[in-house]
PDB file of C-alpha atoms and ligand atoms in Angstrom:
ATOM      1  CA  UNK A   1      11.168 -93.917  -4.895  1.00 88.00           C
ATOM      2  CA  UNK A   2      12.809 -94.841  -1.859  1.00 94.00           C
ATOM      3  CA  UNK A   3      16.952 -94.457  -1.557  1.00 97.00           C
ATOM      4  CA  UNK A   4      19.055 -95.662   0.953  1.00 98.00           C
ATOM      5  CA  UNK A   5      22.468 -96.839   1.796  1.00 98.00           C
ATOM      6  CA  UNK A   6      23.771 -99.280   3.984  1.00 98.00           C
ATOM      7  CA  UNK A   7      26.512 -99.604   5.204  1.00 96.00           C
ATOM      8  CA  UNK A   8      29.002-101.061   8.099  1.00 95.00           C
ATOM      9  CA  UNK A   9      32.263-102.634   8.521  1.00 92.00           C
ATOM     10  CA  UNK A  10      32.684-106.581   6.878  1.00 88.00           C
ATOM     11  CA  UNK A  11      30.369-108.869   8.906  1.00 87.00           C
ATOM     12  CA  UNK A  12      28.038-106.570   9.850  1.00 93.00           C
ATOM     13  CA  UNK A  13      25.066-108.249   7.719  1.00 93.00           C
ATOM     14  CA  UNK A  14      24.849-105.135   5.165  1.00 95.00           C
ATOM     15  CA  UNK A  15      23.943-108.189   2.351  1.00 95.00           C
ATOM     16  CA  UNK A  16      21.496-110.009   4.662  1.00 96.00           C
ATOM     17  CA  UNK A  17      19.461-107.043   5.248  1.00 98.00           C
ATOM     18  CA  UNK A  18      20.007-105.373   2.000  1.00 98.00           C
ATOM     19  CA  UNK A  19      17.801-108.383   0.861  1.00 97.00           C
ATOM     20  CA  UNK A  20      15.555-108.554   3.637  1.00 98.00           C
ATOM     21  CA  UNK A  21      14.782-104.998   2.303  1.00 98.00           C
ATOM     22  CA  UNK A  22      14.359-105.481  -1.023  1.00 97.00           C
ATOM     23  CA  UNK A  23      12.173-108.583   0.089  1.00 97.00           C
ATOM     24  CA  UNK A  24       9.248-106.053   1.938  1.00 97.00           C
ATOM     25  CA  UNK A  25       9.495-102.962  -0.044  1.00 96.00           C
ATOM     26  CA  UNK A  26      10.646-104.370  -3.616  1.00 96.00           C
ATOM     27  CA  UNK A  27      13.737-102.251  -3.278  1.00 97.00           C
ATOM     28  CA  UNK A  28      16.732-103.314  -5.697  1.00 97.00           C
ATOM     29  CA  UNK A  29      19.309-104.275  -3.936  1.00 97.00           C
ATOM     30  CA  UNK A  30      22.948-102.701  -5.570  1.00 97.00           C
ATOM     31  CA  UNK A  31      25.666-104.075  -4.079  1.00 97.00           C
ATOM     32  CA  UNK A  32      28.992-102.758  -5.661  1.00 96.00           C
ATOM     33  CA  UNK A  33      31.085-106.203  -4.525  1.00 95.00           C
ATOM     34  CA  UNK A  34      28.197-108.535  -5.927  1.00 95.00           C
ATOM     35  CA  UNK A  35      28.633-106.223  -9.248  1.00 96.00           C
ATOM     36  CA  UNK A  36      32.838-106.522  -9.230  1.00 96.00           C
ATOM     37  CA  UNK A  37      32.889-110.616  -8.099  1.00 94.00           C
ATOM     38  CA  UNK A  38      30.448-110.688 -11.534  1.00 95.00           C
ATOM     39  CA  UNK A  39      33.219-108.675 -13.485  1.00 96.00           C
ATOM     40  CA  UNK A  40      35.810-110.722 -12.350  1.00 95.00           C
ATOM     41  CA  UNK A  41      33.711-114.394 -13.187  1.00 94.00           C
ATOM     42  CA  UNK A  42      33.327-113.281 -16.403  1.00 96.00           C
ATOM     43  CA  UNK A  43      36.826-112.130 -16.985  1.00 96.00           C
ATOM     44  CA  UNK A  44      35.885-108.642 -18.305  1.00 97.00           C
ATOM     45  CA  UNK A  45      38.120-105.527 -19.645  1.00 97.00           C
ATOM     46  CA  UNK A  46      36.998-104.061 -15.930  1.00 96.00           C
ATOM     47  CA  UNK A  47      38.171-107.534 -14.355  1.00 96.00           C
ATOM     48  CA  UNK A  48      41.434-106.862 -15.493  1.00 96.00           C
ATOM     49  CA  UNK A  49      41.646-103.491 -13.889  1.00 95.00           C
ATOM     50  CA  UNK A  50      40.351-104.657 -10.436  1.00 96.00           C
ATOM     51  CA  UNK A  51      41.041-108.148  -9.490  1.00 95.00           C
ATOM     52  CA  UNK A  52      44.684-107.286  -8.478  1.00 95.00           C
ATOM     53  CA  UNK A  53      43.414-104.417  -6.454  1.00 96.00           C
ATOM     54  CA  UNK A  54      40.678-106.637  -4.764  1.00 95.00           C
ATOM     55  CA  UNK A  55      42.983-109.554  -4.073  1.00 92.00           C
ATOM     56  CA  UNK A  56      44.080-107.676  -2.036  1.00 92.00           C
ATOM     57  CA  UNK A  57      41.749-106.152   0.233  1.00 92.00           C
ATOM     58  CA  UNK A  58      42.124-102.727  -1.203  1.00 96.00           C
ATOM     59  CA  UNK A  59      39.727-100.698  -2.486  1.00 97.00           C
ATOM     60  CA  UNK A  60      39.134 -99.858  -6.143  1.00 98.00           C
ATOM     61  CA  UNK A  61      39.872 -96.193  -7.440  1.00 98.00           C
ATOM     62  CA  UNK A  62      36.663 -93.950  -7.132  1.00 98.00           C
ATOM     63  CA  UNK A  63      36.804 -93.466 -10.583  1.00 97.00           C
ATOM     64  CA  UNK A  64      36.022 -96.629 -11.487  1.00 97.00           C
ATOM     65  CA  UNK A  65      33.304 -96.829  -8.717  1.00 98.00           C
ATOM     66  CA  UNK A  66      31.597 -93.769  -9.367  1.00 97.00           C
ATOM     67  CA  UNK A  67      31.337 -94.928 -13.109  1.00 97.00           C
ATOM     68  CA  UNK A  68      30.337 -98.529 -12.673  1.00 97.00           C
ATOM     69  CA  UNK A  69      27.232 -96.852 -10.144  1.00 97.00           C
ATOM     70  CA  UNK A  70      26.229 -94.277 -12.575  1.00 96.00           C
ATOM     71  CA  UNK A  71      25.905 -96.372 -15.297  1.00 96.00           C
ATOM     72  CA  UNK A  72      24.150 -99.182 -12.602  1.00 96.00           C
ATOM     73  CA  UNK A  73      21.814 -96.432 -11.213  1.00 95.00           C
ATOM     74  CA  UNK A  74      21.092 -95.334 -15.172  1.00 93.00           C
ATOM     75  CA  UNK A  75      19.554 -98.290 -15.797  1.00 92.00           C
ATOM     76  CA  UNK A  76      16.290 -97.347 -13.965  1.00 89.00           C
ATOM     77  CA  UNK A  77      15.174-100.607 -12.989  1.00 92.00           C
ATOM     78  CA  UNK A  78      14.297 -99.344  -9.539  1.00 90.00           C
ATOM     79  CA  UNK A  79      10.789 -98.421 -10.045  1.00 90.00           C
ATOM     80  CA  UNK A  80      10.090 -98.945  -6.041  1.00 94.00           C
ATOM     81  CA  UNK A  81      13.699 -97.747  -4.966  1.00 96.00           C
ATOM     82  CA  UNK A  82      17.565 -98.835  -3.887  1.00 97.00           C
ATOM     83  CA  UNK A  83      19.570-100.252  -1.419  1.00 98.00           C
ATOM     84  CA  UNK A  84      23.370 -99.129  -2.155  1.00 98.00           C
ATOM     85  CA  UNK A  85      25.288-101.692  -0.274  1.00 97.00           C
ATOM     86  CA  UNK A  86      29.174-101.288  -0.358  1.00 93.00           C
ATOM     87  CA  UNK A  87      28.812 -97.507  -1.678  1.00 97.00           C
ATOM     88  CA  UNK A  88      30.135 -95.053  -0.913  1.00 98.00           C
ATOM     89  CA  UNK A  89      33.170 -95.959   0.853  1.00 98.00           C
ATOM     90  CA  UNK A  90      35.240 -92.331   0.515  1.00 98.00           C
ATOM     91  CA  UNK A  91      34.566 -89.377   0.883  1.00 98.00           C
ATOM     92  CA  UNK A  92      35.008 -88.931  -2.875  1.00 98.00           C
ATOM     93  CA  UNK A  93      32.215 -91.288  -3.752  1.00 98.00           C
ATOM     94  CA  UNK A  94      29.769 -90.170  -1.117  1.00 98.00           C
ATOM     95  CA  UNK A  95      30.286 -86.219  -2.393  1.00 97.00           C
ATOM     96  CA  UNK A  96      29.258 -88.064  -5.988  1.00 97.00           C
ATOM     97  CA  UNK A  97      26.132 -90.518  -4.360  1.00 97.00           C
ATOM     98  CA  UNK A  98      24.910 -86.599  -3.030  1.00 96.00           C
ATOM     99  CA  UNK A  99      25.758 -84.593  -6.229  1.00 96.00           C
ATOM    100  CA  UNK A 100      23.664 -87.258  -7.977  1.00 94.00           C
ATOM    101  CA  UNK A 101      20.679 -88.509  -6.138  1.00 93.00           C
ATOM    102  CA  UNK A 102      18.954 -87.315  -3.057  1.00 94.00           C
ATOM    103  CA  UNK A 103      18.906 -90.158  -0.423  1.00 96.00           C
ATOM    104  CA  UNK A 104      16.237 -91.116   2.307  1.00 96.00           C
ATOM    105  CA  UNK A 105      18.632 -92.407   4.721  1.00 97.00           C
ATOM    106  CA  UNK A 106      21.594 -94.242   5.532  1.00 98.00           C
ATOM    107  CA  UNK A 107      21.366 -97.194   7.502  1.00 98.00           C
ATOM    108  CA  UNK A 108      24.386 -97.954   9.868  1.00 98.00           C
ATOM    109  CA  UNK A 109      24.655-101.294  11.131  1.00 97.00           C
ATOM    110  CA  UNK A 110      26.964-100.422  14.273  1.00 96.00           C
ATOM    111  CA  UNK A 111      29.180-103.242  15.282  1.00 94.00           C
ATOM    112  CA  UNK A 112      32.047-102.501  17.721  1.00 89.00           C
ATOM    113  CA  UNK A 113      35.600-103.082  16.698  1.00 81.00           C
ATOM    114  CA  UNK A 114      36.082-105.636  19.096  1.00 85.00           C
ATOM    115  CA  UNK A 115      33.216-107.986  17.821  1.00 88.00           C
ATOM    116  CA  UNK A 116      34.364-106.955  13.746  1.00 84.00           C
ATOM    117  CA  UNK A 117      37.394-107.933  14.303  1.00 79.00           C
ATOM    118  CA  UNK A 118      36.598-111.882  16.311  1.00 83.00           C
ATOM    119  CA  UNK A 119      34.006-112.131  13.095  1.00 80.00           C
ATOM    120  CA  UNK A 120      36.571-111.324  10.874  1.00 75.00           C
ATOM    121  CA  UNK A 121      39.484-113.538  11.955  1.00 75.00           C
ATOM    122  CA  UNK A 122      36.811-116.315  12.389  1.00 79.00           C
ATOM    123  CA  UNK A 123      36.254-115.938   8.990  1.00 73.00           C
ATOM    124  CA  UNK A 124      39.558-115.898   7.987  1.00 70.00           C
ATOM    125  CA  UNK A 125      40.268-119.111  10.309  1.00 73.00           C
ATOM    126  CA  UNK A 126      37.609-121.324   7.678  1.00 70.00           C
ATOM    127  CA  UNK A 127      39.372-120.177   5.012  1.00 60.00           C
ATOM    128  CA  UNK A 128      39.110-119.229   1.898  1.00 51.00           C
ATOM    129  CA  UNK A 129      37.585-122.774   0.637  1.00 53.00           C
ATOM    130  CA  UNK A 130      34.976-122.771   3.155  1.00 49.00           C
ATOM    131  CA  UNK A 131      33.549-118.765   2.481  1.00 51.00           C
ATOM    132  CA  UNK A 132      34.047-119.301  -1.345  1.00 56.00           C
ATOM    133  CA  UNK A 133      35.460-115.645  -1.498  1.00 65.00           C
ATOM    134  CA  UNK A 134      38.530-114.888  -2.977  1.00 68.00           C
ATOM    135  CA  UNK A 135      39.558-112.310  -0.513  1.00 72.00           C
ATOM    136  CA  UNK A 136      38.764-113.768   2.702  1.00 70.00           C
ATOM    137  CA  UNK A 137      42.319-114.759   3.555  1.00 75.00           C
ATOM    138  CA  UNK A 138      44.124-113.167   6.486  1.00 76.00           C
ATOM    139  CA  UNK A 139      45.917-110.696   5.205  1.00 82.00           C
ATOM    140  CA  UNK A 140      43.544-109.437   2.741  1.00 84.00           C
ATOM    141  CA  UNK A 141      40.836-109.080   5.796  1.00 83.00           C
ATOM    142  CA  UNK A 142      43.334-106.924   7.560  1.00 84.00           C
ATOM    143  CA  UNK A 143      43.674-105.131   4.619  1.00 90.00           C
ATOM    144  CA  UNK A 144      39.908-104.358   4.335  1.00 90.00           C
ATOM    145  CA  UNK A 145      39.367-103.707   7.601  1.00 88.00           C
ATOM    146  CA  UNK A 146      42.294-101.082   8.246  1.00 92.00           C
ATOM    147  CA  UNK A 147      40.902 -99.298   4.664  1.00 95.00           C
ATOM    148  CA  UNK A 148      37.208 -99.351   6.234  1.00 94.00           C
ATOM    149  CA  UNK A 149      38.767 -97.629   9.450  1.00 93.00           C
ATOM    150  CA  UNK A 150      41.053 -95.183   7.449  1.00 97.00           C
ATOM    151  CA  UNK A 151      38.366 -94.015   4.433  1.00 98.00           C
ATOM    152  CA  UNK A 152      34.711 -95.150   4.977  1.00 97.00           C
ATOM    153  CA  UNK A 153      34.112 -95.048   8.787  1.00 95.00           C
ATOM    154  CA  UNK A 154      34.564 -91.517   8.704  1.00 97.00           C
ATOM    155  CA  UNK A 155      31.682 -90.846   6.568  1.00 97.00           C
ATOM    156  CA  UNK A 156      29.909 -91.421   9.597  1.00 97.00           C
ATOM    157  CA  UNK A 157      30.430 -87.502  10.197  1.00 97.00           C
ATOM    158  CA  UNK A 158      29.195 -86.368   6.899  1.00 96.00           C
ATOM    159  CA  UNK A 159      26.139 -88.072   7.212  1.00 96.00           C
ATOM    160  CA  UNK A 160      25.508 -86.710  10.626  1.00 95.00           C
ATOM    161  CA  UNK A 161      26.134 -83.373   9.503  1.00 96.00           C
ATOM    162  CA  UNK A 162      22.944 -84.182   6.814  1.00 95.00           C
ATOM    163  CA  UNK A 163      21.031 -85.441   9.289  1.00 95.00           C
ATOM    164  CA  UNK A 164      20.773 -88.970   7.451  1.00 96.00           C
ATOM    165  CA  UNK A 165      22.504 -91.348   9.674  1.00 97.00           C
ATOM    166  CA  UNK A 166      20.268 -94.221  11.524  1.00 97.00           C
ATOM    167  CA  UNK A 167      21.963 -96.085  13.725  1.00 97.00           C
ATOM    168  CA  UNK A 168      21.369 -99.563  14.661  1.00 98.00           C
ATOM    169  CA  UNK A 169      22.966-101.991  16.723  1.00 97.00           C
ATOM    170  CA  UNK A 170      23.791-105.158  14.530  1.00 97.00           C
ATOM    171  CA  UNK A 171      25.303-106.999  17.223  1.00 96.00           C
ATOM    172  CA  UNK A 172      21.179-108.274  17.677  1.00 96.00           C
ATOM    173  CA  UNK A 173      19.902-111.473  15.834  1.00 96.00           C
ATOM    174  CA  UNK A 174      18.891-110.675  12.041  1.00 96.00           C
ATOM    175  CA  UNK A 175      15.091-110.267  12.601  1.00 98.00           C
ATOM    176  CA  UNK A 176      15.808-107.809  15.329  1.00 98.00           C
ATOM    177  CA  UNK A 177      18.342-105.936  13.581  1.00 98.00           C
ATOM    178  CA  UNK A 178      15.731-105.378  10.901  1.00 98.00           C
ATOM    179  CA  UNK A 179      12.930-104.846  13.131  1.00 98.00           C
ATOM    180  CA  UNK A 180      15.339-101.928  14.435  1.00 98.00           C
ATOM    181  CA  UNK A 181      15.858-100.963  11.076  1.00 98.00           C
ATOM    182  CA  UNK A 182      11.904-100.831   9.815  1.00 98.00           C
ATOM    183  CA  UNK A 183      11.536 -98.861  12.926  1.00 97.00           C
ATOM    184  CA  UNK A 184      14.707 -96.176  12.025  1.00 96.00           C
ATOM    185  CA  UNK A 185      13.233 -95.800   8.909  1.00 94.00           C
ATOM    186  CA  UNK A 186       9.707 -95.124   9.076  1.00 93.00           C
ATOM    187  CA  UNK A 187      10.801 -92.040  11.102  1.00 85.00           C
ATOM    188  CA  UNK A 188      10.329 -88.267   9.714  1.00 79.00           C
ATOM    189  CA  UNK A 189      12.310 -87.928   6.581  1.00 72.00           C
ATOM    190  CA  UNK A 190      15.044 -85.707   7.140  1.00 61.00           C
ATOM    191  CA  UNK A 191      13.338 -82.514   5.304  1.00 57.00           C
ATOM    192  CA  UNK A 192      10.519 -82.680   7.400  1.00 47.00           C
ATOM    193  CA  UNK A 193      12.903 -82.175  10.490  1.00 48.00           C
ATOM    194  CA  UNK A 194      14.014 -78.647   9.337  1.00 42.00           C
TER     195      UNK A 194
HETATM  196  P1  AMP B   1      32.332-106.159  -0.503  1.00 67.34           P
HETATM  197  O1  AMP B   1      31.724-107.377  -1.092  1.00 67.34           O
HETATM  198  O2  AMP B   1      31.359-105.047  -0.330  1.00 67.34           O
HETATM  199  O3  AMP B   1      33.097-106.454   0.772  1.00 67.34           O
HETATM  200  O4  AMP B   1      33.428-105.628  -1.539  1.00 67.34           O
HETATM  201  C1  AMP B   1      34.488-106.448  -1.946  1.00 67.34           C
HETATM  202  C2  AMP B   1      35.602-105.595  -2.546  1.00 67.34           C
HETATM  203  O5  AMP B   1      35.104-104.862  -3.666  1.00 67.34           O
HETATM  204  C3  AMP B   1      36.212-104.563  -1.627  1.00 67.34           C
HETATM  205  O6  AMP B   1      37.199-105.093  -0.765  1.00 67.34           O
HETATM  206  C4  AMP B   1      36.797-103.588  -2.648  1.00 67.34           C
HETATM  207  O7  AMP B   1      37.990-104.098  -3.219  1.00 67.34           O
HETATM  208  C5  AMP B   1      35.737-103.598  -3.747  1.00 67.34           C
HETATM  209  N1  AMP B   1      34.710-102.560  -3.516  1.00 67.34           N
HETATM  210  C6  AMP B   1      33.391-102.765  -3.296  1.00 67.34           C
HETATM  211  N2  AMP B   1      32.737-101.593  -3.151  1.00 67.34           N
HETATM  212  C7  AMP B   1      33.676-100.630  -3.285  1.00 67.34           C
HETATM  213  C8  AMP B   1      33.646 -99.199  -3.221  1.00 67.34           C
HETATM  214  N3  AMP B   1      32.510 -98.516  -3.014  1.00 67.34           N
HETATM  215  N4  AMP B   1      34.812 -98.542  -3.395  1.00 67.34           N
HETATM  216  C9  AMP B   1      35.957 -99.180  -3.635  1.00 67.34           C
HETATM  217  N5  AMP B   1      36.060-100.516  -3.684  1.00 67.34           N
HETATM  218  C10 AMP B   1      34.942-101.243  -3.525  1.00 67.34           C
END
């Protein structure tokens, strides 16, 4: 069983290749704001707890996180393996993702500020109406994008240290960002490095 993250700042294209991923390797593809937008739809006793918090760009307490992935990762519909998209984004969640499971690797898609941020206010210049997501208004982008600075861009250190991080550059065209990425990750497994 294969078991990866992805992850990256907002427009990166951690959905897009999440599912080209899933596509090849029949993968499942878990992706914790997919999972909260479907709470939120369907008006549940979670909904009530988060839609506030994701209004506005923040992020949602790691205790609710680290529950709502347990119980997702539980399920054991991943015969072939996972693609956590979204998670971890602390350092909180990513201690829990390593307590838990042992991962592969972690796939970065490395975008430079400067090009997250004319994606982002692109986005936010459609509007709302046009992206169909609740939260892609201006303020709530900011908002996002200062909390993926402050608590999950960090991580990037952590997963150095366990020799899991593979780097790509997502500034490429989506079937060369996952060429890049088929070729990061048919390297050595980090065990066999040691
Ligand atoms: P996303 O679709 O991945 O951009 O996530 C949308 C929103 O869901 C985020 O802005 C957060 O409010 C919430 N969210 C998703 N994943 C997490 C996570 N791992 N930790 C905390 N909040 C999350």
């Amino acid at each position: 069983m294969d078991k990866y993250v992805i992850f990256g700042p907002q427009g990166s294209g951690k959905g897009t290749q999440s599912e080209l991923l899933c596509e090849a390797f029949g993968w499942v593809h878990i992706s914790l704001g997919d999972m909260f937008r479907w709470h939120m739809r369907h008006h549940t006793k979670l909904a009530a707890r988060i839609t506030r918090i994701m209004n506005q760009g923040l992020l949602v307490p790691d205790d609710i996180v680290e529950e709502v992935v347990h119980r997702r990762l539980e399920e054991h519909d991943w015969n072939w393996g996972f693609v956590l998209d979204g998670f971890p984004r602390t350092r909180p969640q990513a201690e829990f993702l390593f307590e838990n499971w042992n991962l592969d690797a972690v796939i970065y898609l490395d975008v430079p500020d400067d090009v997250v941020q004319e994606r982002v206010m692109a986005r936010a210049a459609e509007g709302a109406s046009f992206t169909k997501r609740f939260d892609d208004n201006p303020e709530a982008l900011k908002v996002r994008l200062k909390e993926y600075h402050d608590k999950t861009k960090p991580l990037i250190e952590l997963y150095d240290e366990k020799r899991l991080l593979r780097r790509v550059d997502a500034t490429k065209p989506i079937q060369e960002v996952f060429d890049s990425i088929l070729a990061e990750i048919s390297k050595p497994k980090p065990s066999s490095f040691t």
